[in-house]
Amino acid sequence: MVNTVLSYINAFIIGGFICAVGQLLIDKTKLTAARILVLFVTSGVILTTLGIYQKIVDIGGAGATIPLTGFGYSLAKGAFGEVDKYGLLGAFTGGVKATAAGVTAAIFFGYLASVAFKPKAKR
Amino acid sequence: MQNILTKDEYRKYVEKVSPKSKLLRNTIRAFVVGGFICIIGQMFNNLLKARGYGPDIVSTITPIIMVFLGAFFTGLNIYDELGRFAGAGSIVPITGFANSIVSPAMEYKSEGYVLGVGAKMFVIAGPVLVYGISVSVLAGIIYYIIK
Amino acid sequence: MAGRRIGKQTVKLQNPVNAVSAAAIVGPKEGKGPLGRYFDMIIDDELWGETSWEKAESKLTKETFSKIVTKARKSNNEINCIIAGDLLNQCIASSFGLREAGVSFLGIYGACSTMAQSIGIGAMMVDGGFADNVVCITSSHFCSAEKQFRFPLELGSQRPPTAQWTVTGAGGVLLSNQGTGPCITYVTTGKIVDMGIKDANNMGAAMAPAAADTIITHFRDTGLAPESYDLIVTGDLGIVGKSICDDLIKRQGYYISDRYNDCGVMIYDRERQDAHAGGSGCGCSASVLGGFLYGEMTKGSLNNILFVATGALLSPTSTQQGESIPCIAHAVSIGKTFG
């Protein structure tokens, strides 16, 4: 029970913190949404390679895997896992294999949503 | 106009007189909303773990659910309102990634399903895949060399 | 020097050029703004029964054109020329909206300065004896502009406080060498001014120098003073650009603050409506002119105005290539004849 509550608190704090960093970048620099997404994903890969991000995942759980840095973490971890199994070839297959679920879901649900829904004007 | 201010002087002048975003308010909003979205992700993690799924399965299913939620709320015209309020709190989580794919897909439907929806779907998220995958390949190569 | 030219950039018209009618149709957000009751029509939603934003914008242009001609009690056959433009690639809102009009068509691009540019050219045509009746019309649409220049509507992005809101609306006037109505007297054609601003989210700051440049040039060319006008109104500088323009003009020795306003500031209630720095787009100056300013002039509440529409001549490509934003402002004097 305590562990469960703790998991939510950690997720909130770590996830919130990563998003707060993103907000500082939006307001203090002229970075657009696309550039911020790119920055966060590549940071996730780099921090995982340096061994730092795994520690953040261990503490923050979803707070570390849900932000887009977590996507970079999955890409890197996947690449490493495949390299362990198959050598250099794994560098090419690992990332996409590990993130296949998220990417495919985005494409598939994206297509469905475009069929089912219409954009609405903002007021 | 150049004879009363140089371009550099004008740029500094504009910087001084332009209203700035309310940084503290925006950061707090981003923190709270982003944190809350992560709590939802954690909830699914915990639920799936309680049902006996292993960590690999959990880390495959939860992103699918979160992407679905991001896509669904984008379709309902709600996610952009959340974005207006929360900024990075809605852009940074994986739900924001879904939003960046679903929103152009919906918008470009008027140009048809192949060249509209199909092509324009990646106009914002494409760079994420290009750079994310490319850097992961480099990381894999580095890892292989170091091993 | 050519007969009607005075000073560096100004033309003094010598024959009566009357704005005999005007019209404006706007979207729901504009309809809820402070000028709501002055517009000819407020549409219920941004699609207006069409299947795309672009088609809806074409419909705005088509219907506004129709109103302008009808209010002048004329038929399309009596119109010699339409001068129109908009923000969309290849100005398709204008060309598709007016394809059934059966009138000579001149498409122009001045970004958000199109209304004044169109009136300037139209007035010169009528004054020079090249046309009897010319319709000057332009439009913009929030959704089609966001789609082309910025982001998909459903994207959860945040706008900084300097950002402006593209007006959904069309507006225009019918210029004629007969009839009665406010008169075009001077046309000051702007030159491109680029002060190095790169931030497409702060258009007001990018365009203010062009507006100030054209206004100062107008005073220097004509020898007039700010006091000659009841109102000097810029197109869409927004609150940020407006105060910068005011300041830049002051630094050059002219004081306009007590008679200066901006259509982008006038069209939305910035307290109640989410418009950040104010309205923008070709339709902003056009609908405020066609709906509100024209009405005030025919009522006699305003006698002489200097209408200065401002445009940012960028494209998504130029921004991505790291370029700054070159801008332009065109001015037309509308009112009673001088001297």
XYZ file of C-alpha atoms in Angstrom:
609
model
C 0.000 0.000 0.000
C 2.717 2.432 1.062
C 4.760 1.394 -1.945
C 1.820 2.144 -4.233
C 1.255 5.599 -2.804
C 4.984 6.258 -2.976
C 5.019 5.213 -6.633
C 2.403 7.859 -7.409
C 4.230 10.580 -5.493
C 7.526 9.771 -7.200
C 5.890 9.649 -10.613
C 4.279 13.036 -9.986
C 7.458 14.708 -8.817
C 9.855 13.307 -11.395
C 7.391 13.652 -14.278
C 6.373 17.119 -13.193
C 9.999 18.169 -12.914
C 10.868 17.015 -16.434
C 7.839 18.896 -17.804
C 8.813 21.981 -15.802
C 12.227 21.938 -17.492
C 10.423 21.831 -20.821
C 8.293 24.824 -19.827
C 11.373 26.837 -18.890
C 12.774 26.097 -22.334
C 9.523 27.216 -24.011
C 9.312 30.495 -22.117
C 12.975 31.453 -21.966
C 14.087 30.374 -25.450
C 12.179 30.530 -28.712
C 12.035 26.739 -29.065
C 8.941 25.387 -30.755
C 7.121 22.203 -29.757
C 8.861 20.100 -32.411
C 12.361 21.178 -31.345
C 11.578 20.515 -27.687
C 10.344 17.008 -28.498
C 13.561 16.324 -30.441
C 15.701 17.703 -27.606
C 13.976 15.574 -24.985
C 14.106 12.358 -26.979
C 17.805 12.703 -27.757
C 18.534 13.694 -24.149
C 16.792 10.516 -23.059
C 19.035 8.437 -25.311
C 22.180 10.210 -24.140
C 21.333 10.072 -20.429
C 20.546 6.361 -20.763
C 23.860 5.747 -22.478
C 25.599 7.507 -19.601
C 23.788 5.240 -17.164
C 22.031 8.165 -15.484
C 18.490 7.699 -16.745
C 18.104 4.144 -15.439
C 18.448 5.531 -11.913
C 15.736 8.105 -12.642
C 13.457 5.351 -13.947
C 14.090 3.236 -10.849
C 12.919 6.089 -8.628
C 10.295 7.770 -10.776
C 8.690 4.885 -12.624
C 6.135 6.324 -15.002
C 7.397 9.789 -14.099
C 10.485 8.900 -16.094
C 9.012 6.674 -18.810
C 5.964 8.731 -19.770
C 7.780 11.969 -20.708
C 9.431 11.842 -24.100
C 12.836 11.376 -22.465
C 11.426 7.974 -21.538
C 10.929 7.282 -25.245
C 14.637 7.965 -25.733
C 15.348 5.671 -22.778
C 13.389 2.840 -24.430
C 15.186 3.423 -27.717
C 18.617 3.265 -26.077
C 17.834 0.331 -23.799
C 16.443 -1.542 -26.773
C 19.554 -0.876 -28.822
C 21.813 -2.088 -26.001
C 19.748 -5.229 -25.460
C 19.905 -6.158 -29.131
C 23.649 -5.435 -29.286
C 24.107 -7.849 -26.378
C 22.225 -10.522 -28.304
C 23.244 -9.953 -31.903
C 26.294 -7.729 -31.856
C 26.609 -4.641 -34.043
C 23.426 -5.416 -35.979
C 21.506 -4.825 -32.782
C 22.340 -1.137 -32.920
C 20.077 -0.870 -35.959
C 17.233 -3.122 -34.854
C 17.069 -2.567 -31.111
C 15.667 0.926 -30.855
C 12.750 0.486 -33.207
C 11.944 -2.996 -31.845
C 11.662 -1.700 -28.291
C 9.464 1.271 -29.169
C 7.373 -0.479 -31.809
C 4.266 -0.487 -29.620
C 4.218 3.266 -28.989
C 5.053 4.272 -32.547
C 2.576 1.864 -34.141
C -0.141 2.927 -31.729
C 0.503 6.570 -32.595
C 0.265 5.889 -36.323
C -2.774 3.622 -36.088
C -4.767 5.701 -33.607
C -3.712 8.828 -35.454
C -5.242 7.486 -38.618
C -8.424 6.355 -36.860
C -8.797 9.725 -35.181
C -8.460 11.542 -38.480
C -11.267 9.412 -39.884
C -13.510 9.786 -36.867
C -12.950 13.367 -35.778
C -12.849 16.870 -37.264
C -10.697 19.766 -36.116
C -12.583 22.543 -34.393
C -11.763 26.235 -34.492
C -10.364 27.710 -31.333
C -12.066 30.686 -29.769
C 14.003 53.861 -40.001
C 17.657 52.799 -39.853
C 18.670 56.395 -39.242
C 17.154 56.570 -35.784
C 17.882 53.055 -34.516
C 20.248 50.356 -35.701
C 18.863 46.842 -36.060
C 20.710 45.793 -32.958
C 19.381 48.716 -30.928
C 15.867 47.993 -32.175
C 16.144 44.344 -31.209
C 17.203 45.278 -27.691
C 14.405 47.849 -27.482
C 11.812 45.264 -28.542
C 13.196 42.818 -25.997
C 12.719 45.451 -23.307
C 9.153 46.511 -24.167
C 7.629 43.168 -25.130
C 5.539 41.532 -22.406
C 7.078 38.348 -21.047
C 5.316 35.067 -20.312
C 4.359 34.525 -16.695
C 7.205 32.086 -16.067
C 6.366 30.958 -12.531
C 2.693 30.421 -13.281
C 3.442 28.503 -16.478
C 6.114 26.328 -14.862
C 3.848 25.390 -11.969
C 1.033 24.530 -14.387
C 3.397 22.412 -16.505
C 4.696 20.649 -13.382
C 1.239 19.822 -12.060
C -0.344 18.699 -15.324
C 2.741 16.776 -16.455
C 3.011 15.141 -13.068
C -0.649 14.220 -13.163
C -0.360 12.600 -16.608
C 2.567 10.576 -15.256
C 0.415 9.486 -12.307
C -2.107 8.119 -14.802
C 0.720 6.215 -16.485
C 1.894 4.921 -13.109
C -1.644 3.812 -12.351
C -1.710 1.638 -15.462
C 1.767 0.323 -14.625
C 0.588 -0.702 -11.155
C -2.674 -2.187 -12.450
C -0.901 -4.337 -15.041
C 1.749 -5.435 -12.554
C -0.966 -6.451 -10.081
C -2.468 -8.657 -12.784
C 0.816 -10.488 -13.009
C 2.260 -9.011 -16.198
C 6.048 -8.883 -16.356
C 7.958 -5.613 -16.686
C 8.554 -6.037 -20.435
C 4.859 -6.463 -21.166
C 3.983 -3.557 -18.875
C 6.422 -1.243 -20.657
C 4.827 -2.265 -23.963
C 1.167 -1.931 -22.987
C 1.267 1.305 -20.997
C 2.649 3.425 -23.860
C -0.097 2.049 -26.118
C -2.752 3.085 -23.603
C -1.227 6.541 -23.081
C -0.923 7.089 -26.834
C -4.544 6.057 -27.247
C -5.619 8.534 -24.575
C -3.605 11.315 -26.209
C -5.129 10.502 -29.586
C -8.646 10.229 -28.179
C -8.577 13.554 -26.346
C -7.045 15.238 -29.374
C -9.946 13.913 -31.429
C -12.417 15.276 -28.890
C -10.882 18.752 -29.329
C -9.853 18.746 -25.655
C -6.087 18.240 -25.807
C -5.416 21.652 -27.373
C -7.235 23.319 -24.462
C -5.007 21.371 -22.075
C -2.004 22.543 -24.079
C -3.063 26.164 -23.832
C -3.154 25.812 -20.052
C -0.266 23.453 -19.361
C 2.265 24.087 -22.135
C 5.134 21.648 -21.660
C 3.005 19.671 -19.193
C 1.025 18.413 -22.177
C 3.732 18.547 -24.878
C 6.464 16.542 -23.109
C 4.549 13.383 -22.049
C 4.020 10.680 -24.646
C 0.395 11.837 -24.896
C 1.830 15.012 -26.438
C 3.656 12.900 -29.008
C 0.327 11.314 -29.912
C -1.258 14.780 -30.075
C 1.450 15.944 -32.475
C 0.607 13.085 -34.827
C -3.167 13.153 -34.513
C -3.600 16.918 -34.870
C -2.077 17.265 -38.346
C -3.772 13.996 -39.375
C -7.140 15.563 -38.525
C -6.256 18.938 -40.009
C -5.095 17.711 -43.397
C -8.018 15.378 -43.997
C -9.320 18.019 -46.418
C -6.374 17.206 -48.671
C -7.270 13.539 -48.830
C -6.219 10.403 -46.943
C -3.012 9.655 -48.843
C -1.261 12.988 -49.344
C -3.186 14.767 -46.617
C -3.523 12.472 -43.617
C -0.890 9.942 -44.617
C 1.919 12.339 -45.470
C 1.257 15.249 -43.125
C 0.801 13.041 -40.035
C 4.535 13.306 -39.350
C 5.003 16.990 -39.950
C 5.738 17.653 -36.248
C 6.599 14.202 -34.858
C 8.774 13.093 -37.760
C 11.888 14.791 -36.391
C 11.370 12.950 -33.082
C 11.589 9.616 -34.861
C 14.468 10.664 -37.119
C 16.644 12.028 -34.337
C 15.570 9.575 -31.665
C 16.256 6.528 -33.815
C 19.473 7.930 -35.287
C 20.945 8.788 -31.896
C 19.933 5.367 -30.584
C 21.832 3.727 -33.468
C 24.891 5.774 -32.557
C 24.425 4.838 -28.908
C 24.189 1.176 -29.876
C 27.386 1.416 -31.887
C 29.193 3.149 -29.014
C 27.898 0.505 -26.613
C 29.150 -2.241 -28.940
C 32.588 -0.667 -29.141
C 32.880 -0.139 -25.406
C 31.743 -3.673 -24.529
C 8.056 64.571 -61.586
C 4.838 62.787 -62.628
C 1.814 65.091 -62.360
C 0.199 63.663 -59.255
C 3.295 62.646 -57.310
C 4.326 64.664 -54.276
C 7.371 63.973 -52.150
C 8.953 60.555 -52.079
C 6.149 58.013 -51.887
C 2.851 59.862 -52.105
C 0.260 60.516 -54.781
C -2.266 63.364 -54.449
C -5.477 62.468 -56.234
C -7.034 65.193 -58.321
C -10.452 63.794 -59.127
C -13.203 62.644 -56.786
C -12.787 59.035 -55.744
C -15.664 58.152 -53.446
C -16.082 55.043 -51.326
C -19.787 54.652 -52.145
C -20.310 51.456 -50.176
C -18.524 49.114 -47.819
C -19.224 45.792 -46.161
C -17.693 43.337 -43.689
C -18.549 39.756 -42.706
C -16.779 38.233 -39.716
C -16.499 35.073 -37.637
C -18.060 34.330 -34.239
C -15.112 35.524 -32.139
C -15.027 38.871 -33.947
C -18.787 39.086 -33.648
C -18.466 38.834 -29.877
C -15.892 41.620 -29.812
C -16.502 45.321 -29.088
C -17.305 46.092 -32.749
C -19.736 43.208 -33.162
C -22.794 45.266 -33.966
C -21.077 47.182 -36.782
C -20.516 44.210 -39.076
C -22.940 43.311 -41.857
C -23.001 39.635 -40.894
C -21.518 37.362 -38.245
C -21.221 33.718 -39.283
C -22.119 31.004 -36.755
C -19.036 28.864 -37.118
C -15.764 29.023 -38.953
C -16.701 26.390 -41.571
C -19.897 28.160 -42.658
C -21.242 24.967 -44.180
C -18.164 24.342 -46.311
C -15.876 21.296 -46.241
C -12.595 23.101 -45.563
C -11.351 26.325 -43.960
C -10.048 27.526 -47.298
C -13.459 27.103 -48.922
C -15.054 28.930 -46.013
C -12.682 31.852 -46.515
C -13.531 31.950 -50.220
C -17.190 32.100 -49.253
C -16.478 35.041 -46.945
C -14.916 36.904 -49.867
C -17.701 35.969 -52.259
C -20.507 37.051 -49.945
C -18.766 40.251 -48.877
C -18.211 41.216 -52.510
C -21.872 40.616 -53.169
C -22.874 42.827 -50.260
C -20.562 45.644 -51.322
C -22.078 45.718 -54.812
C -25.679 45.371 -53.626
C -25.350 48.104 -50.985
C -24.171 50.472 -53.727
C -27.280 49.536 -55.710
C -25.182 48.349 -58.605
C -24.779 45.100 -60.499
C -21.602 43.176 -61.252
C -21.720 44.485 -64.843
C -21.066 48.009 -63.634
C -17.891 47.025 -61.776
C -14.812 47.566 -63.939
C -12.270 45.813 -61.741
C -11.799 43.881 -58.504
C -8.498 44.265 -56.700
C -8.166 41.489 -54.109
C -5.716 39.362 -52.180
C -5.371 37.268 -49.027
C -2.900 35.313 -46.934
C -3.306 31.877 -48.490
C -0.746 30.432 -50.892
C -1.444 31.801 -54.359
C -4.283 33.887 -52.848
C -6.809 31.156 -53.457
C -9.409 32.595 -51.105
C -9.773 35.600 -53.417
C -9.524 33.844 -56.759
C -11.849 30.989 -55.836
C -14.245 33.299 -54.026
C -14.553 35.657 -56.980
C -14.343 33.215 -59.870
C -18.013 33.608 -60.691
C -18.127 37.395 -60.445
C -17.472 37.905 -64.144
C -15.397 41.018 -63.473
C -11.811 41.919 -64.425
C -9.649 40.665 -61.596
C -6.316 41.899 -60.288
C -4.826 39.650 -57.623
C -2.346 41.271 -55.258
C -0.294 40.187 -52.284
C 0.518 42.542 -49.451
C 0.019 40.170 -46.544
C -1.980 42.075 -43.921
C -1.427 45.401 -45.720
C -3.614 44.233 -48.612
C -6.642 46.421 -47.764
C -4.724 49.692 -48.004
C -2.664 48.479 -50.955
C -5.838 47.552 -52.812
C -7.555 50.866 -52.042
C -4.412 52.744 -53.106
C -4.259 51.038 -56.484
C -8.024 51.235 -56.997
C -8.119 54.927 -56.123
C -5.325 55.675 -58.592
C -7.195 53.748 -61.300
C -10.389 55.732 -60.741
C -8.600 59.060 -60.355
C -6.591 58.478 -63.520
C -9.668 57.765 -65.593
C -8.909 54.069 -65.967
C -12.057 52.872 -64.239
C -15.417 54.139 -63.025
C -16.093 51.545 -60.331
C -13.506 49.403 -58.549
C -14.109 46.958 -55.691
C -11.240 46.599 -53.216
C -11.626 43.545 -51.006
C -9.591 41.190 -48.854
C -10.035 38.422 -46.293
C -8.340 36.257 -43.696
C -9.387 33.194 -41.693
C -7.958 32.052 -38.381
C -8.024 28.338 -39.201
C -6.607 28.538 -42.716
C -3.867 30.906 -41.545
C -2.876 28.698 -38.615
C -2.785 25.682 -40.917
C -0.531 27.422 -43.431
C 1.718 29.525 -41.223
C 1.729 27.911 -37.823
C 0.323 24.692 -36.369
C -2.619 22.302 -36.733
C -5.570 23.529 -34.698
C -5.663 20.579 -32.329
C -1.987 20.790 -31.402
C -1.544 21.556 -27.714
C 0.867 24.473 -28.048
C 1.082 27.686 -26.066
C 1.081 31.215 -27.493
C 3.375 33.799 -25.949
C 1.821 37.113 -24.832
C 3.112 38.910 -27.949
C 1.284 36.544 -30.299
C -1.728 37.828 -32.224
C -4.958 36.173 -33.315
C -5.698 36.027 -37.040
C -9.118 37.538 -37.681
C -11.734 35.472 -39.479
C -13.337 38.063 -41.686
C -13.588 39.787 -45.038
C -14.113 43.443 -45.786
C -13.964 45.897 -48.628
C -15.165 49.059 -50.335
C -16.485 50.156 -53.728
C -14.574 53.137 -55.140
C -16.373 55.194 -57.757
C -15.965 58.463 -59.625
C -19.648 59.158 -59.035
C -21.966 59.107 -56.078
C -21.267 60.221 -52.547
C -19.220 58.848 -49.747
C -15.902 59.320 -47.978
C -13.250 60.378 -50.463
C -9.769 58.986 -51.055
C -7.418 61.985 -51.226
C -3.834 60.789 -50.760
C -2.130 57.435 -51.315
C 1.232 56.838 -49.669
C 2.721 53.571 -50.884
C 5.043 51.976 -48.358
C 8.551 50.631 -48.887
C 9.771 47.356 -47.424
C 11.321 47.848 -43.989
C 13.217 45.081 -42.216
C 14.605 45.858 -38.771
C 15.908 42.351 -38.193
C 13.112 40.902 -36.032
C 12.976 37.123 -36.504
C 10.260 36.214 -34.055
C 7.097 35.326 -35.965
C 5.304 35.371 -32.615
C 5.952 39.103 -32.263
C 4.648 40.480 -35.555
C 3.693 43.779 -33.977
C 7.325 44.527 -33.201
C 8.351 43.420 -36.694
C 5.805 45.637 -38.445
C 5.906 48.756 -36.267
C 8.970 50.286 -37.990
C 7.291 49.946 -41.411
C 4.140 51.635 -40.101
C 6.105 54.460 -38.502
C 8.143 54.883 -41.691
C 5.069 55.197 -43.914
C 3.250 57.551 -41.535
C 6.276 59.877 -41.209
C 6.826 59.769 -44.981
C 3.167 60.651 -45.510
C 3.455 63.739 -43.288
C 6.719 64.807 -44.903
C 5.439 64.290 -48.455
C 2.097 66.040 -47.951
C 3.157 68.693 -45.456
C 0.189 67.666 -43.297
C 0.306 67.296 -39.531
C -1.279 64.679 -37.244
C -3.927 67.303 -36.383
C -5.225 67.114 -39.970
C -6.743 63.757 -39.039
C -9.410 62.769 -36.503
C -7.918 59.301 -36.408
C -4.728 57.617 -37.532
C -5.373 53.897 -37.538
C -2.926 51.080 -38.249
C -4.025 47.665 -39.462
C -2.796 45.042 -37.058
C 0.129 46.072 -34.934
C -1.568 44.855 -31.738
C -0.880 46.439 -28.385
C 2.855 45.740 -28.488
C 3.364 47.042 -32.022
C 1.065 50.008 -31.444
C 3.047 51.348 -28.531
C 6.333 50.754 -30.371
C 5.003 52.596 -33.454
C 3.778 55.485 -31.319
C 7.201 55.751 -29.710
C 9.126 55.513 -32.990
C 7.001 58.326 -34.452
C 7.554 60.465 -31.367
C 11.314 60.026 -31.742
C 11.052 61.529 -35.225
C 9.299 64.617 -33.949
C 5.618 63.829 -34.583
C 2.997 63.342 -31.896
C 0.019 61.142 -32.780
C -0.826 59.485 -29.450
C -4.068 61.403 -28.884
C -5.577 60.315 -32.182
C -3.960 56.942 -32.792
C -5.580 53.522 -32.686
C -5.027 50.078 -34.217
C -7.605 47.729 -35.768
C -5.994 44.719 -34.082
C -6.508 46.384 -30.719
C -10.056 47.501 -31.560
C -11.484 44.237 -32.842
C -11.183 42.089 -29.729
C -11.878 42.684 -26.050
C -8.527 41.692 -24.656
C -9.873 41.301 -21.139
C -12.702 38.900 -21.959
C -11.442 37.271 -25.143
C -8.243 35.267 -25.461
C -6.459 37.353 -28.092
C -3.089 38.035 -26.442
C -1.655 41.072 -28.241
C -4.686 41.584 -30.486
C -6.060 40.746 -33.896
C -4.098 40.346 -37.132
C -4.617 39.298 -40.735
C -5.836 41.031 -43.884
C -9.373 40.671 -42.635
C -8.576 42.616 -39.478
C -8.061 46.031 -41.054
C -10.558 45.216 -43.819
C -13.450 44.318 -41.554
C -12.817 47.182 -39.136
C -12.726 49.567 -42.107
C -15.677 48.063 -43.946
C -17.793 47.622 -40.858
C -16.909 50.239 -38.284
C -14.755 53.049 -39.722
C -16.805 53.467 -42.881
C -19.992 53.673 -40.847
C -18.521 56.271 -38.510
C -17.421 58.368 -41.479
C -20.791 58.303 -43.220
C -22.444 59.194 -39.898
C -20.084 62.129 -39.504
C -18.465 60.894 -36.264
C -15.161 60.744 -38.118
C -14.242 63.196 -40.873
C -10.673 62.515 -41.935
C -8.740 59.349 -41.239
C -5.344 58.023 -42.224
C -5.785 54.294 -42.771
C -2.447 52.468 -42.566
C -2.576 48.705 -43.131
C 0.570 46.802 -42.137
C 1.897 43.530 -43.515
C 4.665 41.045 -42.723
C 6.162 39.696 -45.934
C 7.456 36.378 -44.612
C 6.667 32.784 -45.483
C 7.078 29.563 -43.481
C 10.094 28.807 -45.686
C 11.860 32.099 -44.987
C 11.365 31.599 -41.250
C 12.778 28.101 -41.397
C 15.774 29.441 -43.288
C 16.510 31.732 -40.367
C 15.516 34.956 -42.096
C 14.176 38.053 -40.380
C 10.765 39.500 -41.225
C 10.566 42.275 -43.853
C 7.408 44.363 -43.445
C 5.450 46.991 -45.311
C 2.744 49.541 -44.550
C 0.513 51.343 -47.033
C -1.460 54.458 -46.153
C -4.552 56.030 -47.673
C -6.216 59.269 -46.548
C -9.965 58.974 -46.439
C -12.322 61.818 -45.749
C -13.198 65.246 -47.056
C -11.013 66.878 -49.703
C -8.108 68.932 -48.424
C -7.700 72.540 -49.488
